[in-house]
PDB file of C-alpha atoms in Angstrom:
ATOM      1  CA  MET A 170     -34.493 -49.854 -33.474  1.00  0.00           C
ATOM      2  CA  ILE A 171     -31.457 -48.161 -34.775  1.00  0.00           C
ATOM      3  CA  ARG A 172     -33.372 -44.824 -35.013  1.00  0.00           C
ATOM      4  CA  ARG A 173     -34.261 -45.022 -31.185  1.00  0.00           C
ATOM      5  CA  PHE A 174     -30.752 -45.937 -30.449  1.00  0.00           C
ATOM      6  CA  LEU A 175     -29.366 -42.907 -32.325  1.00  0.00           C
ATOM      7  CA  LEU A 176     -32.004 -40.497 -30.942  1.00  0.00           C
ATOM      8  CA  ALA A 177     -31.091 -41.832 -27.317  1.00  0.00           C
ATOM      9  CA  LEU A 178     -27.379 -41.440 -28.044  1.00  0.00           C
ATOM     10  CA  VAL A 179     -27.876 -37.855 -29.259  1.00  0.00           C
ATOM     11  CA  TRP A 180     -29.909 -37.097 -26.094  1.00  0.00           C
ATOM     12  CA  LEU A 181     -27.186 -38.581 -23.875  1.00  0.00           C
ATOM     13  CA  LEU A 182     -24.439 -36.698 -25.812  1.00  0.00           C
ATOM     14  CA  LEU A 183     -26.202 -33.467 -25.352  1.00  0.00           C
ATOM     15  CA  VAL A 184     -26.626 -34.179 -21.593  1.00  0.00           C
ATOM     16  CA  TRP A 185     -22.905 -34.989 -21.352  1.00  0.00           C
ATOM     17  CA  VAL A 186     -21.772 -31.791 -23.041  1.00  0.00           C
ATOM     18  CA  LEU A 187     -24.073 -29.656 -20.953  1.00  0.00           C
ATOM     19  CA  LEU A 188     -22.806 -31.313 -17.818  1.00  0.00           C
ATOM     20  CA  TRP A 189     -19.120 -30.535 -18.909  1.00  0.00           C
ATOM     21  CA  GLY A 190     -20.286 -27.072 -19.780  1.00  0.00           C
ATOM     22  CA  GLU A 191     -18.010 -26.794 -22.819  1.00  0.00           C
ATOM     23  CA  LEU A 192     -18.478 -27.979 -26.536  1.00  0.00           C
ATOM     24  CA  SER A 193     -15.169 -29.702 -27.465  1.00  0.00           C
ATOM     25  CA  VAL A 194     -13.821 -32.505 -29.530  1.00  0.00           C
ATOM     26  CA  ALA A 195     -12.773 -34.305 -26.387  1.00  0.00           C
ATOM     27  CA  ASN A 196     -16.158 -33.940 -24.817  1.00  0.00           C
ATOM     28  CA  LEU A 197     -17.951 -35.019 -27.973  1.00  0.00           C
ATOM     29  CA  LEU A 198     -15.839 -38.120 -28.363  1.00  0.00           C
ATOM     30  CA  SER A 199     -15.991 -39.110 -24.705  1.00  0.00           C
ATOM     31  CA  GLY A 200     -19.889 -38.410 -24.719  1.00  0.00           C
ATOM     32  CA  LEU A 201     -20.251 -40.800 -27.687  1.00  0.00           C
ATOM     33  CA  VAL A 202     -18.218 -43.471 -25.903  1.00  0.00           C
ATOM     34  CA  VAL A 203     -19.976 -43.157 -22.556  1.00  0.00           C
ATOM     35  CA  GLY A 204     -23.411 -42.819 -24.085  1.00  0.00           C
ATOM     36  CA  GLY A 205     -22.822 -45.758 -26.532  1.00  0.00           C
ATOM     37  CA  GLY A 206     -21.603 -47.827 -23.614  1.00  0.00           C
ATOM     38  CA  ILE A 207     -24.615 -46.986 -21.543  1.00  0.00           C
ATOM     39  CA  LEU A 208     -26.989 -47.773 -24.350  1.00  0.00           C
ATOM     40  CA  LEU A 209     -25.184 -51.093 -25.161  1.00  0.00           C
ATOM     41  CA  LEU A 210     -25.184 -52.109 -21.505  1.00  0.00           C
ATOM     42  CA  PHE A 211     -28.686 -51.001 -20.761  1.00  0.00           C
ATOM     43  CA  PRO A 212     -30.653 -51.447 -24.052  1.00  0.00           C
ATOM     44  CA  LEU A 213     -33.888 -49.681 -24.585  1.00  0.00           C
ATOM     45  CA  GLY A 214     -36.955 -51.667 -24.379  1.00  0.00           C
ATOM     46  CA  ARG A 215     -40.161 -51.294 -26.179  1.00  0.00           C
ATOM     47  CA  VAL A 216     -42.558 -49.004 -24.310  1.00  0.00           C
ATOM     48  CA  ALA A 217     -46.197 -49.739 -24.724  1.00  0.00           C
ATOM     49  CA  ARG A 218     -48.256 -46.468 -25.372  1.00  0.00           C
ATOM     50  CA  GLN A 219     -50.970 -46.152 -22.886  1.00  0.00           C
ATOM     51  CA  GLY A 220     -52.983 -43.280 -24.060  1.00  0.00           C
ATOM     52  CA  GLN A 221     -52.874 -40.202 -26.230  1.00  0.00           C
ATOM     53  CA  ILE A 222     -52.071 -36.486 -25.847  1.00  0.00           C
ATOM     54  CA  ARG A 223     -54.850 -34.041 -26.391  1.00  0.00           C
ATOM     55  CA  PRO A 224     -52.868 -30.919 -27.438  1.00  0.00           C
ATOM     56  CA  LEU A 225     -55.437 -28.251 -26.410  1.00  0.00           C
ATOM     57  CA  ARG A 226     -55.980 -29.971 -23.012  1.00  0.00           C
ATOM     58  CA  ALA A 227     -52.185 -30.349 -22.575  1.00  0.00           C
ATOM     59  CA  ILE A 228     -51.801 -26.680 -23.024  1.00  0.00           C
ATOM     60  CA  GLY A 229     -54.435 -26.104 -20.443  1.00  0.00           C
ATOM     61  CA  PHE A 230     -52.742 -28.627 -18.172  1.00  0.00           C
ATOM     62  CA  VAL A 231     -49.409 -26.791 -18.401  1.00  0.00           C
ATOM     63  CA  PHE A 232     -51.141 -23.421 -17.492  1.00  0.00           C
ATOM     64  CA  PHE A 233     -53.032 -25.263 -14.662  1.00  0.00           C
ATOM     65  CA  PHE A 234     -49.717 -26.600 -13.348  1.00  0.00           C
ATOM     66  CA  ALA A 235     -48.045 -23.274 -13.553  1.00  0.00           C
ATOM     67  CA  TRP A 236     -50.865 -21.608 -11.638  1.00  0.00           C
ATOM     68  CA  GLU A 237     -50.831 -24.329  -8.989  1.00  0.00           C
ATOM     69  CA  LEU A 238     -46.953 -23.816  -8.825  1.00  0.00           C
ATOM     70  CA  VAL A 239     -47.273 -19.994  -8.426  1.00  0.00           C
ATOM     71  CA  LYS A 240     -49.928 -20.435  -5.677  1.00  0.00           C
ATOM     72  CA  ALA A 241     -47.811 -23.024  -3.739  1.00  0.00           C
ATOM     73  CA  THR A 242     -44.674 -21.024  -4.121  1.00  0.00           C
ATOM     74  CA  TRP A 243     -46.448 -17.941  -2.824  1.00  0.00           C
ATOM     75  CA  ALA A 244     -47.679 -19.908   0.155  1.00  0.00           C
ATOM     76  CA  GLY A 245     -44.288 -21.222   0.865  1.00  0.00           C
ATOM     77  CA  ALA A 246     -42.609 -17.770   0.577  1.00  0.00           C
ATOM     78  CA  TRP A 247     -45.354 -16.526   2.969  1.00  0.00           C
ATOM     79  CA  GLU A 248     -44.417 -19.157   5.390  1.00  0.00           C
ATOM     80  CA  ILE A 249     -40.752 -18.068   5.303  1.00  0.00           C
ATOM     81  CA  VAL A 250     -41.632 -14.330   5.912  1.00  0.00           C
ATOM     82  CA  THR A 251     -44.138 -15.058   8.593  1.00  0.00           C
ATOM     83  CA  PRO A 252     -42.376 -17.349  11.058  1.00  0.00           C
ATOM     84  CA  GLY A 253     -44.659 -19.010  13.580  1.00  0.00           C
ATOM     85  CA  SER A 254     -47.661 -19.171  11.470  1.00  0.00           C
ATOM     86  CA  GLY A 255     -47.854 -22.779  12.305  1.00  0.00           C
ATOM     87  CA  TYR A 256     -47.421 -26.047  10.273  1.00  0.00           C
ATOM     88  CA  ASN A 257     -49.983 -28.725  10.372  1.00  0.00           C
ATOM     89  CA  PRO A 258     -48.093 -31.462   8.661  1.00  0.00           C
ATOM     90  CA  GLY A 259     -49.724 -34.905   7.997  1.00  0.00           C
ATOM     91  CA  ILE A 260     -49.750 -37.823   5.710  1.00  0.00           C
ATOM     92  CA  ILE A 261     -52.825 -38.571   3.866  1.00  0.00           C
ATOM     93  CA  CYS A 262     -53.787 -41.752   1.849  1.00  0.00           C
ATOM     94  CA  ILE A 263     -55.816 -41.201  -1.425  1.00  0.00           C
ATOM     95  CA  GLN A 264     -57.121 -43.950  -3.494  1.00  0.00           C
ATOM     96  CA  VAL A 265     -56.570 -43.370  -7.281  1.00  0.00           C
ATOM     97  CA  HIS A 266     -59.373 -44.657  -9.602  1.00  0.00           C
ATOM     98  CA  GLY A 267     -59.053 -45.432 -13.193  1.00  0.00           C
ATOM     99  CA  ALA A 268     -55.593 -44.033 -14.011  1.00  0.00           C
ATOM    100  CA  SER A 269     -52.917 -46.130 -15.670  1.00  0.00           C
ATOM    101  CA  ASP A 270     -49.460 -46.460 -14.187  1.00  0.00           C
ATOM    102  CA  ALA A 271     -48.192 -43.648 -16.333  1.00  0.00           C
ATOM    103  CA  LEU A 272     -50.877 -41.262 -15.130  1.00  0.00           C
ATOM    104  CA  VAL A 273     -50.467 -42.172 -11.596  1.00  0.00           C
ATOM    105  CA  THR A 274     -46.761 -41.320 -12.034  1.00  0.00           C
ATOM    106  CA  LEU A 275     -47.729 -38.056 -13.551  1.00  0.00           C
ATOM    107  CA  VAL A 276     -50.075 -37.253 -10.716  1.00  0.00           C
ATOM    108  CA  ALA A 277     -47.565 -38.305  -8.101  1.00  0.00           C
ATOM    109  CA  ASN A 278     -44.811 -36.107  -9.714  1.00  0.00           C
ATOM    110  CA  PHE A 279     -47.298 -33.156 -10.066  1.00  0.00           C
ATOM    111  CA  ILE A 280     -47.940 -33.498  -6.277  1.00  0.00           C
ATOM    112  CA  THR A 281     -44.250 -33.619  -5.442  1.00  0.00           C
ATOM    113  CA  LEU A 282     -43.237 -30.715  -7.673  1.00  0.00           C
ATOM    114  CA  THR A 283     -45.720 -28.463  -5.937  1.00  0.00           C
ATOM    115  CA  PRO A 284     -44.280 -26.877  -2.831  1.00  0.00           C
ATOM    116  CA  GLY A 285     -45.803 -27.993   0.486  1.00  0.00           C
ATOM    117  CA  THR A 286     -46.756 -31.503  -0.694  1.00  0.00           C
ATOM    118  CA  MET A 287     -44.845 -34.588  -1.563  1.00  0.00           C
ATOM    119  CA  THR A 288     -45.761 -38.058  -2.613  1.00  0.00           C
ATOM    120  CA  VAL A 289     -44.115 -40.434  -0.255  1.00  0.00           C
ATOM    121  CA  GLU A 290     -45.391 -43.781  -1.300  1.00  0.00           C
ATOM    122  CA  ILE A 291     -47.521 -45.323  -4.091  1.00  0.00           C
ATOM    123  CA  ARG A 292     -49.247 -48.708  -3.484  1.00  0.00           C
ATOM    124  CA  GLN A 293     -50.944 -50.913  -5.851  1.00  0.00           C
ATOM    125  CA  ASN A 294     -54.107 -53.091  -5.768  1.00  0.00           C
ATOM    126  CA  PRO A 295     -56.020 -50.806  -5.260  1.00  0.00           C
ATOM    127  CA  THR A 296     -53.760 -47.968  -6.321  1.00  0.00           C
ATOM    128  CA  ARG A 297     -53.200 -45.504  -3.375  1.00  0.00           C
ATOM    129  CA  LEU A 298     -50.956 -42.455  -2.956  1.00  0.00           C
ATOM    130  CA  TYR A 299     -49.672 -41.402   0.440  1.00  0.00           C
ATOM    131  CA  ILE A 300     -49.067 -37.753   0.319  1.00  0.00           C
ATOM    132  CA  HIS A 301     -47.251 -35.547   2.894  1.00  0.00           C
ATOM    133  CA  VAL A 302     -48.905 -32.198   3.237  1.00  0.00           C
ATOM    134  CA  LEU A 303     -47.324 -29.409   5.073  1.00  0.00           C
ATOM    135  CA  HIS A 304     -50.523 -27.562   5.881  1.00  0.00           C
ATOM    136  CA  LEU A 305     -53.082 -30.250   6.355  1.00  0.00           C
ATOM    137  CA  ARG A 306     -56.293 -28.506   7.323  1.00  0.00           C
ATOM    138  CA  ASP A 307     -58.978 -30.297   5.460  1.00  0.00           C
ATOM    139  CA  PRO A 308     -58.071 -33.951   4.273  1.00  0.00           C
ATOM    140  CA  GLU A 309     -61.213 -34.249   2.313  1.00  0.00           C
ATOM    141  CA  GLN A 310     -60.177 -31.053   0.311  1.00  0.00           C
ATOM    142  CA  VAL A 311     -56.880 -32.591  -0.418  1.00  0.00           C
ATOM    143  CA  ARG A 312     -58.583 -35.630  -1.623  1.00  0.00           C
ATOM    144  CA  ARG A 313     -60.853 -33.653  -3.860  1.00  0.00           C
ATOM    145  CA  ASP A 314     -57.841 -31.882  -5.252  1.00  0.00           C
ATOM    146  CA  VAL A 315     -56.048 -34.923  -5.928  1.00  0.00           C
ATOM    147  CA  ARG A 316     -59.124 -36.443  -7.629  1.00  0.00           C
ATOM    148  CA  GLY A 317     -59.582 -33.393  -9.761  1.00  0.00           C
ATOM    149  CA  LEU A 318     -55.779 -33.602 -10.887  1.00  0.00           C
ATOM    150  CA  GLU A 319     -56.317 -37.251 -11.749  1.00  0.00           C
ATOM    151  CA  ALA A 320     -59.410 -36.453 -13.736  1.00  0.00           C
ATOM    152  CA  LYS A 321     -57.424 -33.591 -15.581  1.00  0.00           C
ATOM    153  CA  ALA A 322     -54.656 -36.026 -16.240  1.00  0.00           C
ATOM    154  CA  ILE A 323     -56.979 -38.631 -17.569  1.00  0.00           C
ATOM    155  CA  ARG A 324     -58.806 -36.187 -19.964  1.00  0.00           C
ATOM    156  CA  THR A 325     -55.525 -34.780 -21.089  1.00  0.00           C
ATOM    157  CA  PHE A 326     -53.450 -37.992 -21.488  1.00  0.00           C
ATOM    158  CA  GLY A 327     -55.661 -40.957 -20.849  1.00  0.00           C
ATOM    159  CA  THR A 328     -56.977 -43.777 -23.321  1.00  0.00           C
ATOM    160  CA  ARG A 329     -60.401 -43.070 -24.812  1.00  0.00           C
ATOM    161  CA  GLU A 330     -61.815 -45.909 -22.711  1.00  0.00           C
ATOM    162  CA  ALA A 331     -60.444 -44.092 -19.372  1.00  0.00           C
ATOM    163  CA  VAL A 332     -61.916 -40.825 -20.490  1.00  0.00           C
ATOM    164  CA  ALA A 333     -65.301 -42.402 -21.353  1.00  0.00           C
ATOM    165  CA  LEU A 334     -65.315 -44.248 -17.886  1.00  0.00           C
ATOM    166  CA  LEU A 335     -64.545 -41.017 -16.150  1.00  0.00           C
ATOM    167  CA  GLU A 336     -67.150 -39.036 -18.119  1.00  0.00           C
ATOM    168  CA  ASN A 337     -69.994 -41.656 -18.071  1.00  0.00           C
ATOM    169  CA  GLN A 338     -69.637 -43.388 -14.756  1.00  0.00           C
ATOM    170  CA  GLY A 339     -67.623 -40.803 -12.618  1.00  0.00           C
ATOM    171  CA  ARG A 340     -66.114 -41.946  -9.391  1.00  0.00           C
ATOM    172  CA  PRO A 341     -67.247 -44.851  -7.325  1.00  0.00           C
ATOM    173  CA  SER A 342     -69.962 -43.845  -4.926  1.00  0.00           C
ATOM    174  CA  ASN A 343     -68.224 -45.433  -1.829  1.00  0.00           C
ATOM    175  CA  PRO A 344     -64.379 -45.211  -2.120  1.00  0.00           C
ATOM    176  CA  ASP A 345     -64.009 -46.756   1.279  1.00  0.00           C
ATOM    177  CA  ARG A 346     -62.802 -43.637   2.660  1.00  0.00           C
ATOM    178  CA  ASP A 347     -59.637 -43.927   0.324  1.00  0.00           C
ATOM    179  CA  GLY A 348     -58.027 -46.683   2.134  1.00  0.00           C
ATOM    180  CA  GLU A 349     -57.981 -45.276   5.674  1.00  0.00           C
TER     181      GLU A 349
END
């Protein structure tokens, strides 16, 4: 517990110094006071681990994300230099199968970090993502892309049980049109 407290304090101190932009005794002392105060007022809870990291898949996931980011950024830049090309915005509901809350959060953040898409809401029981898409041409393709992303996230960071379920059973045969 003390080790986690000290690690969090060092992290908060680093952020504090970076925010001030200067390493000084005053910034270090004030950062220790503020960081310590935050950690005492809002103690760190125990976080249950919900999976494992597969290093080779994680490297592949980073490259996959980087490539998707480059493609989406290029599309956004093209949109800027070719005005009037026409947006087709829409919000689409996608049911997420088999991912833990942590993986749903990862998928939702991945979607939001990619230009042209944004997760606007997450609902539970069953888990559904509502995604705003700037150029919504084919809703089924968007669903397939998100399901592919979810599968990559499960294979990279999911529990053994979630990976086995994904590999052995695959997706449900009738996802009820993803909550439409």
